[in-house]
Short mmCIF file of C-alpha atoms in Angstrom, two decimals:
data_model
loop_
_atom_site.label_atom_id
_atom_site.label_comp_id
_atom_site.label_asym_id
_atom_site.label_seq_id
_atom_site.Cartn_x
_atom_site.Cartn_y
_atom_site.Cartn_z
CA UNK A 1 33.84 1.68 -1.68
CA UNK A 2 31.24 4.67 -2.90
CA UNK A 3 30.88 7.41 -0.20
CA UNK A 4 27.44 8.27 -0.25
CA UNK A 5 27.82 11.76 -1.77
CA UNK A 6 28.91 9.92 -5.28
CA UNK A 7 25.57 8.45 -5.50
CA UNK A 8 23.03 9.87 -7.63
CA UNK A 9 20.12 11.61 -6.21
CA UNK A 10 17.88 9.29 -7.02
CA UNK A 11 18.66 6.96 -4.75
CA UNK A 12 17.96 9.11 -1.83
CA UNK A 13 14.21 10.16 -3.20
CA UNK A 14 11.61 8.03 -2.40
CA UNK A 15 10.22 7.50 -5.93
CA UNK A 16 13.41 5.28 -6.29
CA UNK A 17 12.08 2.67 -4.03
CA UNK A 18 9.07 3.15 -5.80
CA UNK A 19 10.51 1.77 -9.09
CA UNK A 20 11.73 -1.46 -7.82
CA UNK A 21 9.36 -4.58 -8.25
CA UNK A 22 7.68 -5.75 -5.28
CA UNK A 23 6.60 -9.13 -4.63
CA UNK A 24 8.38 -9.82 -7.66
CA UNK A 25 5.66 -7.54 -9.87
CA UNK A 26 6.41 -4.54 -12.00
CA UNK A 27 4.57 -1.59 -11.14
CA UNK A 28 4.93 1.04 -13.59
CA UNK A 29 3.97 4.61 -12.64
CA UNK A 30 3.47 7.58 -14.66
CA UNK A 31 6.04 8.84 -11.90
CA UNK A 32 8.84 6.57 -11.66
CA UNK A 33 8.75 6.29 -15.96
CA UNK A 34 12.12 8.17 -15.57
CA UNK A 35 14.18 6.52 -13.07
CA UNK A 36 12.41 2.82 -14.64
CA UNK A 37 14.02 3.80 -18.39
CA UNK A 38 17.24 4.98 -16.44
CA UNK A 39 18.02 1.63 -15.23
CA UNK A 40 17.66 -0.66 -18.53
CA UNK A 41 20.63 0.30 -20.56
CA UNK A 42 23.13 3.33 -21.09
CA UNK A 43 20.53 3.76 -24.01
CA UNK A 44 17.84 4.20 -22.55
CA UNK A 45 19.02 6.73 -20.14
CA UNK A 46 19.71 8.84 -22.34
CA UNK A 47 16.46 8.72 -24.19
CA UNK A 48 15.18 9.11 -20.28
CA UNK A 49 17.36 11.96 -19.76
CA UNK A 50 16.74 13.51 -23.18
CA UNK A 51 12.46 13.40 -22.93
CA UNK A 52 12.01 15.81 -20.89
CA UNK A 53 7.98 15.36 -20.56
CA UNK A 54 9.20 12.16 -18.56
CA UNK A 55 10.39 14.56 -15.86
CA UNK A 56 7.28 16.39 -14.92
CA UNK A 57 6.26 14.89 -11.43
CA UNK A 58 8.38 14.66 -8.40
CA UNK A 59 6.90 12.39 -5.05
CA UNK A 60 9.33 12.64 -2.08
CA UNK A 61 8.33 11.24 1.10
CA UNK A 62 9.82 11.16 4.50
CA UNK A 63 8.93 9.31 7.75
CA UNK A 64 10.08 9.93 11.43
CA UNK A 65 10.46 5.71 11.88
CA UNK A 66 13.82 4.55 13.08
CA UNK A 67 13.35 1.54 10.73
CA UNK A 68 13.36 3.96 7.79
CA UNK A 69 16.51 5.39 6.39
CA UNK A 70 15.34 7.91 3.48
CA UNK A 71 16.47 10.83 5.61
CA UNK A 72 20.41 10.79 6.61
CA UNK A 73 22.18 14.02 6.82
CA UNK A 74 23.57 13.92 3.44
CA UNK A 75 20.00 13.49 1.84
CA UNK A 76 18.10 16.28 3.89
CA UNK A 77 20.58 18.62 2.43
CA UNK A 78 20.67 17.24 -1.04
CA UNK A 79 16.44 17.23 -1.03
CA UNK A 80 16.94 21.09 -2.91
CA UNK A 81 19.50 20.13 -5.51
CA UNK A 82 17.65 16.96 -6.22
CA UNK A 83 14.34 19.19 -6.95
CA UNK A 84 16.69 21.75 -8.85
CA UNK A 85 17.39 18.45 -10.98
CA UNK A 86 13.85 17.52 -11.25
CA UNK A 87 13.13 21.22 -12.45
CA UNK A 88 16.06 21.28 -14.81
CA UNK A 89 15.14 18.12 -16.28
CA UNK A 90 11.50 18.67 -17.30
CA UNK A 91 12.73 21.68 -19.03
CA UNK A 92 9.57 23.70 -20.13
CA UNK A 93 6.84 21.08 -19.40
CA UNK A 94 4.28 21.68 -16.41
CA UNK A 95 5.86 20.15 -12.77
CA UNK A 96 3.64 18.65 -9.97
CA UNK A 97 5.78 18.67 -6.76
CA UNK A 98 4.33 16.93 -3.80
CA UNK A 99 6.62 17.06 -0.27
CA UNK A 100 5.18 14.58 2.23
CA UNK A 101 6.60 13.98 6.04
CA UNK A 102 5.24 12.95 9.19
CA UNK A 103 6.98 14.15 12.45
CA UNK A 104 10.03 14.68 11.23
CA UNK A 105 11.66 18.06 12.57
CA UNK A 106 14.58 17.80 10.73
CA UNK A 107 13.37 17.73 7.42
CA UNK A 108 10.86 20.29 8.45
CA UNK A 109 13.58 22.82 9.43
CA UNK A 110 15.12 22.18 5.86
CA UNK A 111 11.66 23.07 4.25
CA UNK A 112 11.66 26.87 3.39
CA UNK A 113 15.19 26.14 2.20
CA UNK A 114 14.06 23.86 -0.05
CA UNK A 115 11.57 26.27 -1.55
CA UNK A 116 13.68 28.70 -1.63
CA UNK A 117 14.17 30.41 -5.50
CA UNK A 118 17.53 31.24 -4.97
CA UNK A 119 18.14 27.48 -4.91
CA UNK A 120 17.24 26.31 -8.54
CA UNK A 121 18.97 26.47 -12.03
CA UNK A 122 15.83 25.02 -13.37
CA UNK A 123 13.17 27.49 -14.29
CA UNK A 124 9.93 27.54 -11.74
CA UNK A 125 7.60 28.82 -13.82
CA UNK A 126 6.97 25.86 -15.33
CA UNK A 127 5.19 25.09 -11.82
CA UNK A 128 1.79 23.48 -12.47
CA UNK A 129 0.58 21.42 -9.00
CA UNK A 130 2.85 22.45 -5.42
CA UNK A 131 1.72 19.91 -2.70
CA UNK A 132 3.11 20.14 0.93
CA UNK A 133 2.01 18.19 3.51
CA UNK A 134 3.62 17.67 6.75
CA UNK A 135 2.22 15.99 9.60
CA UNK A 136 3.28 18.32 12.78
CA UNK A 137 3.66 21.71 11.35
CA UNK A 138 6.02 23.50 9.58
CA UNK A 139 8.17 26.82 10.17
CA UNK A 140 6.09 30.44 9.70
CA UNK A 141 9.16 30.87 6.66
CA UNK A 142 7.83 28.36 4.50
CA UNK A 143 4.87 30.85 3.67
CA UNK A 144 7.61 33.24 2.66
CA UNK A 145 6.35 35.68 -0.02
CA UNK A 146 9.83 36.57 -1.28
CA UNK A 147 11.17 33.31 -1.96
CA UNK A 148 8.17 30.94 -2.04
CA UNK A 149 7.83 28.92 -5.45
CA UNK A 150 4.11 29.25 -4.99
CA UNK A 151 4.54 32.81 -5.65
CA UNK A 152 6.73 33.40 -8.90
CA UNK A 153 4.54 30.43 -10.53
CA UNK A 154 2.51 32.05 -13.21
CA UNK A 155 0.96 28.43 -14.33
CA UNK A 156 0.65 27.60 -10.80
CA UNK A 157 -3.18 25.92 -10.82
CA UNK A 158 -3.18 23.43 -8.31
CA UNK A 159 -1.81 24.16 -4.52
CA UNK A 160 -2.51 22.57 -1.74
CA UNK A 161 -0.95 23.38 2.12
CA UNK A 162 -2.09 20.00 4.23
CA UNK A 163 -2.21 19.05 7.87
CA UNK A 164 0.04 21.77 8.62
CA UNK A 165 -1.56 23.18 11.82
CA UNK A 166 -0.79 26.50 10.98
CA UNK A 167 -2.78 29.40 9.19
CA UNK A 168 -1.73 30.28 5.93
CA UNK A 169 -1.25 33.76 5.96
CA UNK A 170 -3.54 35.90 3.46
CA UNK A 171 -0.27 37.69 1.94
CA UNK A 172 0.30 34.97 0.84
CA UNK A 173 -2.49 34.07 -1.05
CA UNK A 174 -2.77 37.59 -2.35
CA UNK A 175 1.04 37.12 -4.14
CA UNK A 176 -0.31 33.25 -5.37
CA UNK A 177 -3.30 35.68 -6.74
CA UNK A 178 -1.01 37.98 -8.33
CA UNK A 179 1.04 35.48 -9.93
CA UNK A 180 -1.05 33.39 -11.29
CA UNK A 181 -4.94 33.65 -12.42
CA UNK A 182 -4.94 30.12 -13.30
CA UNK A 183 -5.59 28.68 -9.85
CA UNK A 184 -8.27 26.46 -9.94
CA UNK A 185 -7.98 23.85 -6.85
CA UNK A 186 -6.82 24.87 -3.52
CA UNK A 187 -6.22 23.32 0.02
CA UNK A 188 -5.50 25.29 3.47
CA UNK A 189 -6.26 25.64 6.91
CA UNK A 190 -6.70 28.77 8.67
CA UNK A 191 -7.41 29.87 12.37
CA UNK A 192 -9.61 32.41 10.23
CA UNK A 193 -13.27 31.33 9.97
CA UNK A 194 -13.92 33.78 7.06
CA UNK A 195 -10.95 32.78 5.05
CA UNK A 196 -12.95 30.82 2.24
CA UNK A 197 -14.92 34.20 1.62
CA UNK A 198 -11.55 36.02 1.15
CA UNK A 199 -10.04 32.99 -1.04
CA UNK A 200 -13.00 33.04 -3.40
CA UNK A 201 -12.71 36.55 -3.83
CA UNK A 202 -9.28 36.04 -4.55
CA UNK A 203 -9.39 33.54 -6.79
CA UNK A 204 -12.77 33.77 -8.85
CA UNK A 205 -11.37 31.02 -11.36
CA UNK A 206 -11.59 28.25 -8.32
CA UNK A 207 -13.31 24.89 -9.02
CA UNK A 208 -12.16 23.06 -5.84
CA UNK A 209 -11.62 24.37 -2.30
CA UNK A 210 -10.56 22.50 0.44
CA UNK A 211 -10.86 24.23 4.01
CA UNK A 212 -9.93 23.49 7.73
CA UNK A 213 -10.98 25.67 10.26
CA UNK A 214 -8.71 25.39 13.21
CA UNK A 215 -9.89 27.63 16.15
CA UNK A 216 -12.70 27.63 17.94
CA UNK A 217 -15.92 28.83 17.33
CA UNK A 218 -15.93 32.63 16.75
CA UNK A 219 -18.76 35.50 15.78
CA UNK A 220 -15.93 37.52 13.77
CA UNK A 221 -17.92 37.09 10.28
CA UNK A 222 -21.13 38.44 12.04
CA UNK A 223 -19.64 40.94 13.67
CA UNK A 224 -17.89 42.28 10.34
CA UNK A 225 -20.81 42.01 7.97
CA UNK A 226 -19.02 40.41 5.14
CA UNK A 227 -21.03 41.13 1.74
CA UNK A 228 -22.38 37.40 0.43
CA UNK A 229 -20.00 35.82 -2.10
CA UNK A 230 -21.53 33.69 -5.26
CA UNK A 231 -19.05 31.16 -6.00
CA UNK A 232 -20.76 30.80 -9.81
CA UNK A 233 -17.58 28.10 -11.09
CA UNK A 234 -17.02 26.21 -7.48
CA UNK A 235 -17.94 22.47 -8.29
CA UNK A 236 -16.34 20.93 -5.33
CA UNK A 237 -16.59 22.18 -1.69
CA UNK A 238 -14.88 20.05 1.08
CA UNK A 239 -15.27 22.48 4.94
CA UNK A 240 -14.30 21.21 8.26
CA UNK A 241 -14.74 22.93 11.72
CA UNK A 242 -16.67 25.96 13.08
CA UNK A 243 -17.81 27.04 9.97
CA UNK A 244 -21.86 27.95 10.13
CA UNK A 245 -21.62 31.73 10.25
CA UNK A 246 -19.11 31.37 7.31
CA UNK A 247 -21.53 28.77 5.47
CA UNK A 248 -24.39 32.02 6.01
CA UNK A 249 -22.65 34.26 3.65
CA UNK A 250 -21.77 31.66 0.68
CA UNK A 251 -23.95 30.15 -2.84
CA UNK A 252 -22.46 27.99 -5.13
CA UNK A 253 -24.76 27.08 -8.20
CA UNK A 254 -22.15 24.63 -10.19
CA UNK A 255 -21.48 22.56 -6.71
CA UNK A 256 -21.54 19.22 -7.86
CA UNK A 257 -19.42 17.43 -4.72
CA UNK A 258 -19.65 18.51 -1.09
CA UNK A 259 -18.14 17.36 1.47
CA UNK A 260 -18.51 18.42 5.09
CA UNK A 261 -17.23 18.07 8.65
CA UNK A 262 -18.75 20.20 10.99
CA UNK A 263 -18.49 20.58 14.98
CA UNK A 264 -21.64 22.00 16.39
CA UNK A 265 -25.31 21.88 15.38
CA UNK A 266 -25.32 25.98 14.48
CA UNK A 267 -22.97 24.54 11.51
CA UNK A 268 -24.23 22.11 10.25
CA UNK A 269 -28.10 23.68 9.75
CA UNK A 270 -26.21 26.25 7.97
CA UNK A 271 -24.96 23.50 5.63
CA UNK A 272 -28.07 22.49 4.76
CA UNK A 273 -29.39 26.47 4.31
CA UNK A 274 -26.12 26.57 2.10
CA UNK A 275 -27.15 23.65 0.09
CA UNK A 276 -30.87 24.89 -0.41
CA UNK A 277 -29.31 28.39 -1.51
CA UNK A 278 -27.17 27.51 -4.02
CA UNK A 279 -30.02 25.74 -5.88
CA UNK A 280 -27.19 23.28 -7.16
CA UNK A 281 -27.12 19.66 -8.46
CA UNK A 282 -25.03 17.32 -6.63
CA UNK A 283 -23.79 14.63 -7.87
CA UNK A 284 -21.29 13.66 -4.50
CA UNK A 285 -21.69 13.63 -0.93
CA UNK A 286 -18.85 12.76 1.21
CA UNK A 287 -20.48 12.98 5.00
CA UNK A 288 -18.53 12.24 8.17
CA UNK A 289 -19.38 10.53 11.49
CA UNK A 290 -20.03 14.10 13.18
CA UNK A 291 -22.25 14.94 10.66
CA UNK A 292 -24.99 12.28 11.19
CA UNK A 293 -28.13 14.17 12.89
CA UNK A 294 -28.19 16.26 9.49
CA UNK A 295 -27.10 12.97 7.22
CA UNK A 296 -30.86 12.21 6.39
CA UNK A 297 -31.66 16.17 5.24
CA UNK A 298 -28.62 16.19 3.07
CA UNK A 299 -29.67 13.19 1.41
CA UNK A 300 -33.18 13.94 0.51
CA UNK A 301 -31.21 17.18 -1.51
CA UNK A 302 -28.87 14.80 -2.87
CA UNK A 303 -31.33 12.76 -5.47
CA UNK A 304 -29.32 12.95 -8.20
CA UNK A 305 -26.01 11.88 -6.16
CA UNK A 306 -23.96 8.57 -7.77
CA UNK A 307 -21.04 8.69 -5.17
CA UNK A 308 -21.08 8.75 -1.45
CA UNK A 309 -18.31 9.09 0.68
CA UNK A 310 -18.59 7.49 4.80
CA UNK A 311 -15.69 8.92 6.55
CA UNK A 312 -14.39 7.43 9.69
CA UNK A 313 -18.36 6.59 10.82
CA UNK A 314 -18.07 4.26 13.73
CA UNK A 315 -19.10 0.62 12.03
CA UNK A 316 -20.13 -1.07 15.51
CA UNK A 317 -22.79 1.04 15.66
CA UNK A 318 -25.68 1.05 13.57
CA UNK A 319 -25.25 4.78 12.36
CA UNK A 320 -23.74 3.63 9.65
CA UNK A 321 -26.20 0.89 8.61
CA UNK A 322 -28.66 3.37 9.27
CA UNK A 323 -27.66 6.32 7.08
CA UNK A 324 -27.14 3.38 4.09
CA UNK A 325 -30.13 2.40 4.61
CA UNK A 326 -31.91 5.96 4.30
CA UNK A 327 -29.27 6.63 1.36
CA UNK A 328 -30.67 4.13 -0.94
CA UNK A 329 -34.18 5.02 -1.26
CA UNK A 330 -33.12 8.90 -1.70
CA UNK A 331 -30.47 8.39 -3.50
CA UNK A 332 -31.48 6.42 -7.24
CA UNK A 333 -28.67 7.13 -8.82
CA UNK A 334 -26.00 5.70 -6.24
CA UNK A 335 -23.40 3.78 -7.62
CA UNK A 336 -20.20 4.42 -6.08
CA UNK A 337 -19.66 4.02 -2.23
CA UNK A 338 -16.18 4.89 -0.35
CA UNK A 339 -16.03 3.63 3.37
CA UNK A 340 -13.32 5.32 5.35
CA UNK A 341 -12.73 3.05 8.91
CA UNK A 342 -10.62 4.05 11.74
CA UNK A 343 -11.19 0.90 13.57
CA UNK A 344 -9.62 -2.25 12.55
CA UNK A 345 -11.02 -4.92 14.41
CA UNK A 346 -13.40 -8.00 13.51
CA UNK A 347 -16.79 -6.14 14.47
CA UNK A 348 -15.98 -3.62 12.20
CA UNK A 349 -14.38 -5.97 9.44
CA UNK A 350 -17.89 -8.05 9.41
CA UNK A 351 -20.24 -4.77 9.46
CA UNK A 352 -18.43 -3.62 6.53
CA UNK A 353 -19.12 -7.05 4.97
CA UNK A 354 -22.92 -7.03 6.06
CA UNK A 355 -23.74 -3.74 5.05
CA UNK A 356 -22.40 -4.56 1.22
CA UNK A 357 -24.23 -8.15 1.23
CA UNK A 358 -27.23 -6.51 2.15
CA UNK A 359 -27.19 -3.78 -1.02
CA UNK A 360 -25.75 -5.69 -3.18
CA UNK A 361 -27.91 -4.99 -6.20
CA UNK A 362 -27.76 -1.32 -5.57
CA UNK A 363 -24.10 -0.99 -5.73
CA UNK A 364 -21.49 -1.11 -8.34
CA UNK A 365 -18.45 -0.03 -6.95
CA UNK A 366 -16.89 -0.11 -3.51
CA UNK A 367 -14.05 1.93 -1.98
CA UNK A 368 -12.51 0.75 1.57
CA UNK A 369 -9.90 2.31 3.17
CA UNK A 370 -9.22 0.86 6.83
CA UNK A 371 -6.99 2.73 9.15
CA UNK A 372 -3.52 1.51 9.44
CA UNK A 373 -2.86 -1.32 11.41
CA UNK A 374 0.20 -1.29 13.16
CA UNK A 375 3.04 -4.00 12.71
CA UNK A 376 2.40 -5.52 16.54
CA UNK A 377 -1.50 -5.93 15.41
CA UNK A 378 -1.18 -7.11 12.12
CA UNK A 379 -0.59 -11.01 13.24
CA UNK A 380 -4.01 -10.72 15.31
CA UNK A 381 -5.15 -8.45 12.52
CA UNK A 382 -4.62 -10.42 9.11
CA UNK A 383 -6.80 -13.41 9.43
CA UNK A 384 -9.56 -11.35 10.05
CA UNK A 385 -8.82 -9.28 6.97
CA UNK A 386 -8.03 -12.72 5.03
CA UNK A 387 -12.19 -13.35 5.77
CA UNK A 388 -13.32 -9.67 4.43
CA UNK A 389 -11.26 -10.26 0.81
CA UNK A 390 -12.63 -13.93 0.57
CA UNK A 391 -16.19 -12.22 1.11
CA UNK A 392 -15.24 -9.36 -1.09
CA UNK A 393 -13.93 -11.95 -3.39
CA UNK A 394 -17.60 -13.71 -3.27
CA UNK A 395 -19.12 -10.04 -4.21
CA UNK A 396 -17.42 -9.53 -6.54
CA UNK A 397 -18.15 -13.04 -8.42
CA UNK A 398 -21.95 -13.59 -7.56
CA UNK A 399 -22.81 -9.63 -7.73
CA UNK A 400 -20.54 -8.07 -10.44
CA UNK A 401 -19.40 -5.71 -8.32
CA UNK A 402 -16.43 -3.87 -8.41
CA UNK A 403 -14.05 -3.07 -5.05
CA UNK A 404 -11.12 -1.97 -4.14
CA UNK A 405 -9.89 -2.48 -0.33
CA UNK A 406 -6.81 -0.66 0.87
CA UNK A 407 -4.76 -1.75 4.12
CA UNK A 408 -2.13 0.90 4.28
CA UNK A 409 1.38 -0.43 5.85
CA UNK A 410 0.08 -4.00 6.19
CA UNK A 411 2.19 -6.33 5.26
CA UNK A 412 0.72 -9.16 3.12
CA UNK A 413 2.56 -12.55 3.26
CA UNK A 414 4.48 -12.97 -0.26
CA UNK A 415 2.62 -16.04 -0.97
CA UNK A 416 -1.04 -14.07 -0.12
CA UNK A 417 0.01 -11.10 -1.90
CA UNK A 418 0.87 -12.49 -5.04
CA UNK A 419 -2.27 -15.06 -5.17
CA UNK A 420 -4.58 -11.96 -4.31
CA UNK A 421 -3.14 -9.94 -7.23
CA UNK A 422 -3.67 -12.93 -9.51
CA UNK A 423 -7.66 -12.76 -8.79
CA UNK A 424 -9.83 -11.10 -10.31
CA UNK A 425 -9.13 -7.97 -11.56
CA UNK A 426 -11.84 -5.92 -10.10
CA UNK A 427 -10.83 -6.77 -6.45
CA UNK A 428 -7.80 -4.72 -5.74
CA UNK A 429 -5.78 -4.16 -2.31
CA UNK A 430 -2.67 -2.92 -0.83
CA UNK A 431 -0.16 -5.74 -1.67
CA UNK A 432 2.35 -3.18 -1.59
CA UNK A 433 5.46 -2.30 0.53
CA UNK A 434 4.75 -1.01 3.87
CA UNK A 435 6.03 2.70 2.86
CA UNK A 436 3.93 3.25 -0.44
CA UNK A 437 2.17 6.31 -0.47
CA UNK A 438 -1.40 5.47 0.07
CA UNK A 439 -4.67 7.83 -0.28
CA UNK A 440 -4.96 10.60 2.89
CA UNK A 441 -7.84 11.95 1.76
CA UNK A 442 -10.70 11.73 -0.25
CA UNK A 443 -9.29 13.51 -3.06
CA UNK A 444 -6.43 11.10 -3.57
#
């Protein structure tokens, strides 16, 4: 019998599962290519093996769910020599890595060792996108500035630190700076509320920032007089928290999408100052539910806007209905809408349904994300579902519109999931395993 430490490393990475068929469907992925080729014939892996563009995105995802097995002893420690393969095997093209877990201590112990330089035959500086997010924290070593890939990755232009919990230091982000001035998207969070004025600084080359403030409410950027920063190539801006006094000191002129999440009324005039400032065109909005006493002034700036973005807005009430129905007249250009829902019940499932019948000929496409449902509530759950695709199904016919409704972890019925993927094109949903990576955010 085959110990476990004679099977290849694939097997342990999640991107493995990701290549087998579900529901008895192929789903191809730019990011399983390599481990799909591998399996066909001793040909074919070594055309895999030998194409080394094939090789230049690694997904690895792991769960704290006694039902799922991707993390055993022997894989947590193999997780650095299968990236060192990864790395070794793209050989010269640009690598996106992306590190996911959620509540997992163990493998977040292992995670600065898993960064670690000293760990790789395969060059890093072929490091194009790091992503790392883990749901719980992480250990202060991670942000390492001897040993961190992030900071011997001259082509490094996409980083992003998420739901960590934990300010990322700003030595850091000085050796990112002085390793690479390609940078162009970045993601932290930062118990510093004038952090985004130091990171623009930093980084002048920066076309998308994503920031969490999380402290409290301070008067530190006041009290320090920071000099005002014009962010003249920043098209996307996504803040959450405490953030007015920062919001004071800030233009952007390019901003085309902003997106915004603030706690307190102080912040959230000062978005609206910050809009007016920057004299910019927007052509996005993505507004949240604490954010709806200054909804209505954003959207009267917003006239040339063609995508808005509802996150977690509570659908019993009318505030969403409400804001939709100021949106419209304001908003000429909207075509794209994105619901985010936290609640999955009926009342919610039939508001989302009303509030799409009802603009019907202003809308073109349709973005819903529900919250995930967990596996006790999906029996109670799933017929109520079953009623929002048959109406999306009817929208979708008699409207021309296009939507896409995602139900992360639920677990379709084989029979329902292959029927629904045999439907019309347009109306896509999760049909997938309960484990697929799904969208976290609005920029997924």
């Amino acid at each position: 019998m085959t110990s476990e430490a004679d099977l290849p490393f694939e097997l342990y990475s999640k991107i493995f599962l990701h290549s087998l068929p579900a529901n008895g469907v192929a789903r191809p992925h730019p990011h399983e290519s390599p481990l799909l080729l591998l399996q066909i014939c001793r040909r074919w892996r070594t055309i895999a093996l030998a194409t080394s563009k094939l090789w230049d995105s690694l997904f690895m995802e792991y769960r704290h769910d006694p039902g799922y097995e991707a993390v055993s002893p022997f894989a947590v420690h193999s997780t650095a020599a299968l990236m060192d393969l990864w790395f070794t095997r793209c050989n010269g093209h640009t690598l996106s890595l992306t590190l996911r877990s959620y509540k997992y201590p163990e493998w977040t112990a292992q995670l600065p060792h898993f960064l670690d330089l000293g760990n790789f035959n395969g060059s890093p500086s072929e490091l194009r996108n790091l992503t790392i997010l883990v749901i719980d924290g992480v250990v202060p070593s991670v942000f390492d500035c001897e040993t961190s890939l992030c900071t011997k990755s001259p082509l490094l232009a996409i980083l992003r630190f998420g739901n960590l919990f934990q300010s990322v230091p700003h030595r850091l982000l000085t050796s990112v700076a002085a390793a690479s001035s390609n940078l162009t998207i970045l993601q932290l969070e930062s118990f510093d509320p004038s952090c985004p004025l130091a990171v623009l600084d930093l980084f002048p080359r920066l076309r998308q920032l994503i920031f969490r403030y999380i402290g409290h409410r301070s008067e530190d950027v006041n009290n320090h007089a920071p000099k005002a920063v014009v962010a003249r190539v920043l098209s996307s801006l996504y803040i959450e928290g405490y953030l007015g006094d920062m919001l004071q000191h800030i233009s952007a002129p390019s901003l085309r999408h902003f997106g915004v999440n603030v706690y307190d009324e102080y912040s959230s005039h000062a978005a609206i100052s910050f809009i007016s400032r920057s004299r910019c065109t927007l052509h996005r909005l993505s507004l949240c539910a604490s954010t709806q006493t200054i909804s209505p002034t954003l959207l009267r700036l917003g006239e040339k806007v063609s995508r808005l973005d509802l996150l977690n807005f509570a659908f019993k009430t009318q505030a969403t209905g409400a804001v939709l129905t100021l949106a419209l007249p304001h908003l000429p250009r909207l075509e794209n809408l994105s619901l985010f829902s936290r609640d999955g019940s009926a009342d919610v499932f039939n508001e989302i349904f009303r509030l799409l019948d009802a603009h019907r000929k202003s809308l073109w496409r349709v973005h819903i994300i529900l919250q995930p449902i967990s596996e006790g509530d999906q029996p109670a759950v799933l017929p109520e579902i079953e009623k929002l695709v048959n109406g999306l199904h009817h929208l979708v016919e008699d409207a021309g519109m296009r939507i896409t409704l995602q139900t992360p972890h639920l677990q379709w019925p084989d029979e329902d999931a292959v029927e629904l993927n045999m439907v019309d094109m347009q109306l896509s949903y999760n049909a997938f395993p309960p484990y697929e990576p799904v969208a976290w955010s609005i920029y997924q």
